[in-house]
Short mmCIF file of C-alpha atoms in Angstrom, two decimals:
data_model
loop_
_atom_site.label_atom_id
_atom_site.label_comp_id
_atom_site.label_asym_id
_atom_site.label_seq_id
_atom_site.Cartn_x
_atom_site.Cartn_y
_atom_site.Cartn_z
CA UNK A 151 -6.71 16.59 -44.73
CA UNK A 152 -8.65 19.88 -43.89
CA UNK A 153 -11.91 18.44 -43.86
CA UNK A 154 -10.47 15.07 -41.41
CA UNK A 155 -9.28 18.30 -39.25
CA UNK A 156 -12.47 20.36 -39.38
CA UNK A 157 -14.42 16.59 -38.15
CA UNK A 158 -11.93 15.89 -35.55
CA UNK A 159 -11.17 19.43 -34.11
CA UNK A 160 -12.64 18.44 -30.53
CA UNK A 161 -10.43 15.38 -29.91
CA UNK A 162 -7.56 17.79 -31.83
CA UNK A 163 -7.88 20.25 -29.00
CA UNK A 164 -7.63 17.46 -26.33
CA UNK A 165 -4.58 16.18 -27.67
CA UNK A 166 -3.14 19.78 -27.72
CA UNK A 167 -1.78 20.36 -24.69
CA UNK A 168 -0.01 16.61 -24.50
CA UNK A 169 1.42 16.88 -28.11
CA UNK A 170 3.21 20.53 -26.64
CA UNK A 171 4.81 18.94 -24.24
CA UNK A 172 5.98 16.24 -26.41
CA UNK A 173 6.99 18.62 -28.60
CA UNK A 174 8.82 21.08 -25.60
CA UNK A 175 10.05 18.31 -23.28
CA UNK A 176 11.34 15.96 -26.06
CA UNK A 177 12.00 17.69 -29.21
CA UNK A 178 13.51 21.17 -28.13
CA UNK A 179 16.47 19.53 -26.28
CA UNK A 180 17.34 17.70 -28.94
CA UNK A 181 19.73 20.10 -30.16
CA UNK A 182 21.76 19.25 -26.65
CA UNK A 183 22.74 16.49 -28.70
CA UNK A 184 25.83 18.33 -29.84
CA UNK A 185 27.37 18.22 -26.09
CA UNK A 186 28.53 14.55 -26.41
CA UNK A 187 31.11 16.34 -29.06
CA UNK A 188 31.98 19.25 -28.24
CA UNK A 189 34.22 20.79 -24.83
CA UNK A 190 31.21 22.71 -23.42
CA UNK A 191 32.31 25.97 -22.17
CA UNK A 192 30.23 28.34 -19.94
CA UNK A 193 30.76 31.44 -21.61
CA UNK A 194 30.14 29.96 -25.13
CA UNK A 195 27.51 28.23 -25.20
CA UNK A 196 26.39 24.95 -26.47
CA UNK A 197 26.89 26.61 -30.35
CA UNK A 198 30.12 28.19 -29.71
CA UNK A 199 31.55 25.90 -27.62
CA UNK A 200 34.75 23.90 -29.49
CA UNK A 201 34.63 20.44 -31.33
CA UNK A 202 36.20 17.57 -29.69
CA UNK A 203 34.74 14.64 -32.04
CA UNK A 204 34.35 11.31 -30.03
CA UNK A 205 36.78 12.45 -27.42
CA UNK A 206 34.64 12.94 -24.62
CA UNK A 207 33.65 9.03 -25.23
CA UNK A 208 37.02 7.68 -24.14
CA UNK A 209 35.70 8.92 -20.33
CA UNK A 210 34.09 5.81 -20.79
CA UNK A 211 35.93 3.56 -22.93
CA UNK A 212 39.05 3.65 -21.04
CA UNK A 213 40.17 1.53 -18.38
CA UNK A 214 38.44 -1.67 -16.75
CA UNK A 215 36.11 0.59 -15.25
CA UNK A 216 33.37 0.26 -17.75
CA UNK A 217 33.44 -3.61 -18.41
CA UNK A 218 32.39 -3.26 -14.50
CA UNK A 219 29.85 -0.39 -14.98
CA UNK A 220 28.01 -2.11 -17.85
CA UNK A 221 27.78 -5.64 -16.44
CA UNK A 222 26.34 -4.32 -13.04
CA UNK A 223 24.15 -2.16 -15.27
CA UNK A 224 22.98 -4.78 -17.72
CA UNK A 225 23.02 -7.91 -15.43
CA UNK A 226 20.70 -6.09 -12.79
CA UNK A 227 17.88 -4.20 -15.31
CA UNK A 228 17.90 -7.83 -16.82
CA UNK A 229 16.92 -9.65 -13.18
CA UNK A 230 14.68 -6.63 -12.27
CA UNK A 231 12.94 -6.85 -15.81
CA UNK A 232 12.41 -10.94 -15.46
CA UNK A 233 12.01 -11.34 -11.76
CA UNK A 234 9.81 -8.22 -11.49
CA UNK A 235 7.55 -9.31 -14.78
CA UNK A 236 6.66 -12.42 -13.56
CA UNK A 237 5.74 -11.41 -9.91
CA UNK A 238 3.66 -8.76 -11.59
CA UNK A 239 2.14 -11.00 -13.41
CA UNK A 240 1.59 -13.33 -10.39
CA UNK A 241 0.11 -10.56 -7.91
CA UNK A 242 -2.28 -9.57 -10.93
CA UNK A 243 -3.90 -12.96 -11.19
CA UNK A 244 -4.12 -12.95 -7.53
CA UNK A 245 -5.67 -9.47 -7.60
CA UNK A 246 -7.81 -10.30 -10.21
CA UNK A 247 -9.07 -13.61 -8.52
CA UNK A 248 -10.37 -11.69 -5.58
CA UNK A 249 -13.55 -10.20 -4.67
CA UNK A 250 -13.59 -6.16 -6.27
CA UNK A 251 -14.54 -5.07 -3.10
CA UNK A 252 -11.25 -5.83 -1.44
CA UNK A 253 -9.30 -4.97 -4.77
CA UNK A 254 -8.43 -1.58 -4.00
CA UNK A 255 -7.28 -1.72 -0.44
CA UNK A 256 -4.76 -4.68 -1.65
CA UNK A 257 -3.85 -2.49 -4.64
CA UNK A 258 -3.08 0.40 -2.36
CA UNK A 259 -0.67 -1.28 0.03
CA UNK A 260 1.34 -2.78 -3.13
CA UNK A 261 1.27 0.18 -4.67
CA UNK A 262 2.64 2.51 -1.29
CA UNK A 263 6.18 1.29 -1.96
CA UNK A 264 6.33 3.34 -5.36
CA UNK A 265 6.02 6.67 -4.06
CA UNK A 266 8.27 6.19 -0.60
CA UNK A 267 11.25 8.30 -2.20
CA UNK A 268 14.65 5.75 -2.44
CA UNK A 269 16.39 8.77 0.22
CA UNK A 270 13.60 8.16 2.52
CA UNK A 271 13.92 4.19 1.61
CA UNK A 272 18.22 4.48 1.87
CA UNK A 273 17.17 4.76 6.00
CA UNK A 274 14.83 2.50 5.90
CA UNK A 275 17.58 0.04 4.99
CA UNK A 276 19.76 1.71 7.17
CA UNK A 277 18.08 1.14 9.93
CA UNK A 278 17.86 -2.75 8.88
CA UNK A 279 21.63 -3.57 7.69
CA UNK A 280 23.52 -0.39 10.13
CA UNK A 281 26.38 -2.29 11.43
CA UNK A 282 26.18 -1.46 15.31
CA UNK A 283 22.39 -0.64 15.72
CA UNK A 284 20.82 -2.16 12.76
CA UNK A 285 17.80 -4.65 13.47
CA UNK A 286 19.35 -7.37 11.60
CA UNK A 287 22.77 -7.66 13.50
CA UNK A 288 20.65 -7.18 16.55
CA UNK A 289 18.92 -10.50 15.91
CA UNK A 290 21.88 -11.84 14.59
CA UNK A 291 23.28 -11.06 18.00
CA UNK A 292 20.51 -11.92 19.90
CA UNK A 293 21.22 -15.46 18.22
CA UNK A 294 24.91 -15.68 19.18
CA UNK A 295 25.82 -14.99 15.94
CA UNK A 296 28.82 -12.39 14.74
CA UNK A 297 27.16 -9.28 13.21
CA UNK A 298 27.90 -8.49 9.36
CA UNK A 299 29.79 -5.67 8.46
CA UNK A 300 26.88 -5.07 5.31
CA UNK A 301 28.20 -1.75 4.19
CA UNK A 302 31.65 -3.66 3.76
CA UNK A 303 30.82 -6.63 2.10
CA UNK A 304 29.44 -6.69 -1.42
CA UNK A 305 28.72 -10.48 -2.35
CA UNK A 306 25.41 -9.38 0.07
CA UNK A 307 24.54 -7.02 -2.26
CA UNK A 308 22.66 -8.12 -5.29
CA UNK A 309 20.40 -9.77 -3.24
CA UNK A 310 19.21 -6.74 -1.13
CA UNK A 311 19.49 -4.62 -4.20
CA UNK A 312 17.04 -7.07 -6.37
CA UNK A 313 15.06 -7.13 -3.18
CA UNK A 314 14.75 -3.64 -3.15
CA UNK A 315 13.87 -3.02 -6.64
CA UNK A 316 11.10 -5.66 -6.64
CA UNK A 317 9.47 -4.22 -3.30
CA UNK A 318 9.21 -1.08 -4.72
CA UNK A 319 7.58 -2.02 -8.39
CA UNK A 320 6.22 -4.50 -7.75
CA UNK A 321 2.89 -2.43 -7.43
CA UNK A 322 3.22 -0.36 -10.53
CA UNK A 323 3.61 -2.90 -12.66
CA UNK A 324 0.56 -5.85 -10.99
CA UNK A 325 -1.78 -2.49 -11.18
CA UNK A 326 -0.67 -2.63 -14.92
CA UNK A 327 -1.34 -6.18 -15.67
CA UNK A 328 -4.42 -6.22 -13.66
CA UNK A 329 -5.97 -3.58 -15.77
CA UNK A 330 -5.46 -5.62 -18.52
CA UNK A 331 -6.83 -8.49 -17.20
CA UNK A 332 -9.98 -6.47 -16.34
CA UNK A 333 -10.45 -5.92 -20.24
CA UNK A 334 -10.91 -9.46 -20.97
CA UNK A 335 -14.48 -9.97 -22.48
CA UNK A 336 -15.68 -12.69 -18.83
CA UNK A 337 -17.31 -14.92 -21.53
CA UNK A 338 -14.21 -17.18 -22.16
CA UNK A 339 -14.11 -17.62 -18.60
CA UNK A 340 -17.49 -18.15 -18.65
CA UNK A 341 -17.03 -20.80 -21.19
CA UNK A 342 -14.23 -22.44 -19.12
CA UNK A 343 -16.29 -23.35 -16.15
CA UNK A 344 -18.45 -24.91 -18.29
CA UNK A 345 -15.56 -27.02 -19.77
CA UNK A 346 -14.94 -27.46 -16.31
CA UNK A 347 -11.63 -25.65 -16.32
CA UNK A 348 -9.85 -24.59 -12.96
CA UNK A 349 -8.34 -21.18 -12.01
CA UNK A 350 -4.94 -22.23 -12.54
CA UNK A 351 -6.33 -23.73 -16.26
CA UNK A 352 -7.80 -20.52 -17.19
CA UNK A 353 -4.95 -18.59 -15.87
CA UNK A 354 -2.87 -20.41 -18.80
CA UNK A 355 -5.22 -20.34 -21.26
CA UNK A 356 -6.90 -17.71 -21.18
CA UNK A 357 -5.17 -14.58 -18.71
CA UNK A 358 -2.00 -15.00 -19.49
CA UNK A 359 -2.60 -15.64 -23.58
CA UNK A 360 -4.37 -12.39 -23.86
CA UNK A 361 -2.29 -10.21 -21.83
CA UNK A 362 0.96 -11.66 -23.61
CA UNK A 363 0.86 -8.59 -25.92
CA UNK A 364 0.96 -6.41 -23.41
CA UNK A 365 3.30 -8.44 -21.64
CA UNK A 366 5.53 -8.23 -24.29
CA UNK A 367 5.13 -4.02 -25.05
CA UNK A 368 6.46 -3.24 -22.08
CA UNK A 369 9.10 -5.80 -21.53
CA UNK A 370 10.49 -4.44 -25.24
CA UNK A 371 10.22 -1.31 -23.72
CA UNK A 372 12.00 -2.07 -20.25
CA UNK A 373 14.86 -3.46 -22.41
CA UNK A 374 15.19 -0.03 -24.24
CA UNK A 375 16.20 0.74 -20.94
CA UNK A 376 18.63 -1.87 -19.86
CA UNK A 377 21.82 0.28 -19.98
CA UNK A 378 19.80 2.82 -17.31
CA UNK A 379 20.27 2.13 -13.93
CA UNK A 380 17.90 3.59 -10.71
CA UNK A 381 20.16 6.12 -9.35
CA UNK A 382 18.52 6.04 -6.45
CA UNK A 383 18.54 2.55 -5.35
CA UNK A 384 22.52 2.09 -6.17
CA UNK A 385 23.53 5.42 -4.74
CA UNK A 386 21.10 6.02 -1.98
CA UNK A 387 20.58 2.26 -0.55
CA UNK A 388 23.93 1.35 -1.11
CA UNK A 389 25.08 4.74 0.81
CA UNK A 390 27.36 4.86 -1.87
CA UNK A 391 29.86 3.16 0.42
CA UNK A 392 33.32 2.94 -1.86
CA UNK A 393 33.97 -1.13 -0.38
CA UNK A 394 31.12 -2.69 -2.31
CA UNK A 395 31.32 -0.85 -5.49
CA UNK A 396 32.29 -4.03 -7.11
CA UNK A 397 28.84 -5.19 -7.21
CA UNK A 398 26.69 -2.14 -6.45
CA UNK A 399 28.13 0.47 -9.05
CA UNK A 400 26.72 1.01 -12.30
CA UNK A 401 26.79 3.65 -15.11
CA UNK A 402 24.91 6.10 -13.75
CA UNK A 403 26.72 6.27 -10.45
CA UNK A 404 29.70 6.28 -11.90
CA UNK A 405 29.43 8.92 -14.23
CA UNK A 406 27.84 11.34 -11.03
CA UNK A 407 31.23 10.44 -8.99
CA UNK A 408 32.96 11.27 -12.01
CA UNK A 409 31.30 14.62 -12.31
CA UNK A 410 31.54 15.38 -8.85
CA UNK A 411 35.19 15.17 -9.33
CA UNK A 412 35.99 16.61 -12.71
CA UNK A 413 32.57 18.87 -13.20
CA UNK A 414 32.73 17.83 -17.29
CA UNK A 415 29.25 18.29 -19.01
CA UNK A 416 30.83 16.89 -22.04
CA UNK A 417 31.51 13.48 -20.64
CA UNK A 418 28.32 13.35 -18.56
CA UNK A 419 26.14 13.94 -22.41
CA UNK A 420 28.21 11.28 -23.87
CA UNK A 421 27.62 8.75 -21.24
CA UNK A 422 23.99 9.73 -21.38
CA UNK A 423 24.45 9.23 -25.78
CA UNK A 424 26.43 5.93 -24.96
CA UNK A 425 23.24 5.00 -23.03
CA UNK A 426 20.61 6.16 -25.80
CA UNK A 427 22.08 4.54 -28.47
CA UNK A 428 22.47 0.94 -26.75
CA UNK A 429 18.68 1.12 -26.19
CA UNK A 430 17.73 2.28 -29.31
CA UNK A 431 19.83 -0.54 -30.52
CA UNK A 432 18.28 -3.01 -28.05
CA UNK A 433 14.54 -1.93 -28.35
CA UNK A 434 15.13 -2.63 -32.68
CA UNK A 435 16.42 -5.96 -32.27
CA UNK A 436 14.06 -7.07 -29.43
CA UNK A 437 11.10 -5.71 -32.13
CA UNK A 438 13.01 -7.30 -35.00
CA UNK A 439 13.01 -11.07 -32.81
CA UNK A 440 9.30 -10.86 -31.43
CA UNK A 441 8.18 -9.97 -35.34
CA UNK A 442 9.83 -12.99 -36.88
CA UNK A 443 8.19 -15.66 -33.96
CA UNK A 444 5.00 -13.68 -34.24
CA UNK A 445 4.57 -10.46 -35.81
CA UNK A 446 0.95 -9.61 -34.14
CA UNK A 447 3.08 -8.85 -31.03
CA UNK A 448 5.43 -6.60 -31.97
CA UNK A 449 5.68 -3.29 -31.44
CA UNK A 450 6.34 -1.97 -34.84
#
């Protein structure tokens, strides 16, 4: 072990500063993991701070408030995670089909969306769906039609919201599969011309077949995630407007409302545990499926 240390010590020092942070930003807080359980008190502590057991979990459990929560939550990751997959997937064969010199200037517009802030977005789409000025009742209008109360109606809703989502990664995640598809060795396509094989052809056969592994990586990882929601997008496009929270609130804007009105770290760490756990959960038996069809493409 010393003498692998002494050869490496270069790359060791590299590593360094990222394995710190790993260690500061994810280990450290680990002990917060006793808030879910305990009635947090200011002038106590974390330590000191009484034992409440698993009763900082009925926050969530009780009521039909969190069948609500968790199906927004879970129904909408799982359309972002398909829909936005494949039209990643799309816009990187496109991308990669195109001459490298005008590459970067189409990877640059896609990728704009990802750092326009959702507060900054919220008035974008404020600005489209307001319901005396907005553009889109102004065409409406225009076109003798009644305008649409949007902020009022929430069967609208999943639609703009999936919209949203997708607009803003889809860049991220083409960039991603597009750098993968740049570290495919060019003489199986090579090859495929010679077959005679067209684009679409080799997009089937050969793009998509050896990206599928990284394909599937981060899908098992998005899933991990499922039970997370944007806050952002739900609270900041949505305006957090109280009529349409039958389709537009999920866990993570309900437990903020909830701590706006009761100001209970306890129950914020346990919805934040509830949500840990159901990944954890989820990322295992994602792992466990993908190994028994084809264990070269799982994770672990």
């Amino acid at each position: 072990m010393a003498r692998m240390f002494r050869k490496n010590f270069g790359l060791t020092l590299l590593a360094l500063p990222g394995f710190m942070l790993i260690i500061l930003f994810n280990y450290v807080p680990l002990y917060g993991l006793l808030l879910p359980f305990k009635n947090y008190k200011y002038n106590l502590g974390i330590w000191n701070s009484p034992w409440v057991g698993f009763d900082n979990f009925g926050f969530l459990f009780n009521g039909d408030v969190l069948y609500r929560v968790l199906r927004n939550t879970i129904l909408y990751n799982a359309v972002f995670i398909v829909l936005g997959t494949f039209l990643s997937i799309i816009i990187a064969l496109l991308l990669f089909e195109l001459s490298r010199k005008f590459v970067k200037v189409y990877q640059t517009i896609l990728f704009i969306p990802y750092f326009i802030s959702w507060v900054v977005a919220g008035f974008a789409f404020r600005a489209l769906f307001d319901m005396e000025h907005g553009v889109i009742n102004s065409i409406l209008v225009t076109l003798g039609k009644a305008p649409v109360l949007w902020y009022n109606e929430p069967q609208y809703w999943p639609y703009i919201l999936v919209a949203a989502a997708v607009w803003k990664g889809l860049g991220y995640g083409s960039v991603i599969y597009y750098a993968a598809l740049m570290g495919i060795d060019a003489e199986y396509y090579d090859a495929a011309k010679i077959d005679g094989a067209s684009k679409i052809r080799q997009a089937f056969s050969i793009s998509i077949p050896m990206i599928k592994p990284m394909i599937i990586m981060l899908v098992i990882l998005q899933i991990g995630s499922i039970c997370y929601s944007d806050f952002g997008l739900f609270y900041n496009v949505t305006l957090n407007s109280s009529l349409i929270y039958k389709t537009t609130d999920v866990i993570d804007t309900f437990v903020y409302r909830s701590l706006i009105d009761m100001g209970d770290i306890g129950m914020a760490s346990a919805a934040g545990f509830f949500q840990s756990i159901v990944g954890f959960c989820l990322v295992l038996l994602t792992n466990y499926i993908v190994r028994r069809i084809n264990p070269e493409n799982s994770l672990f």
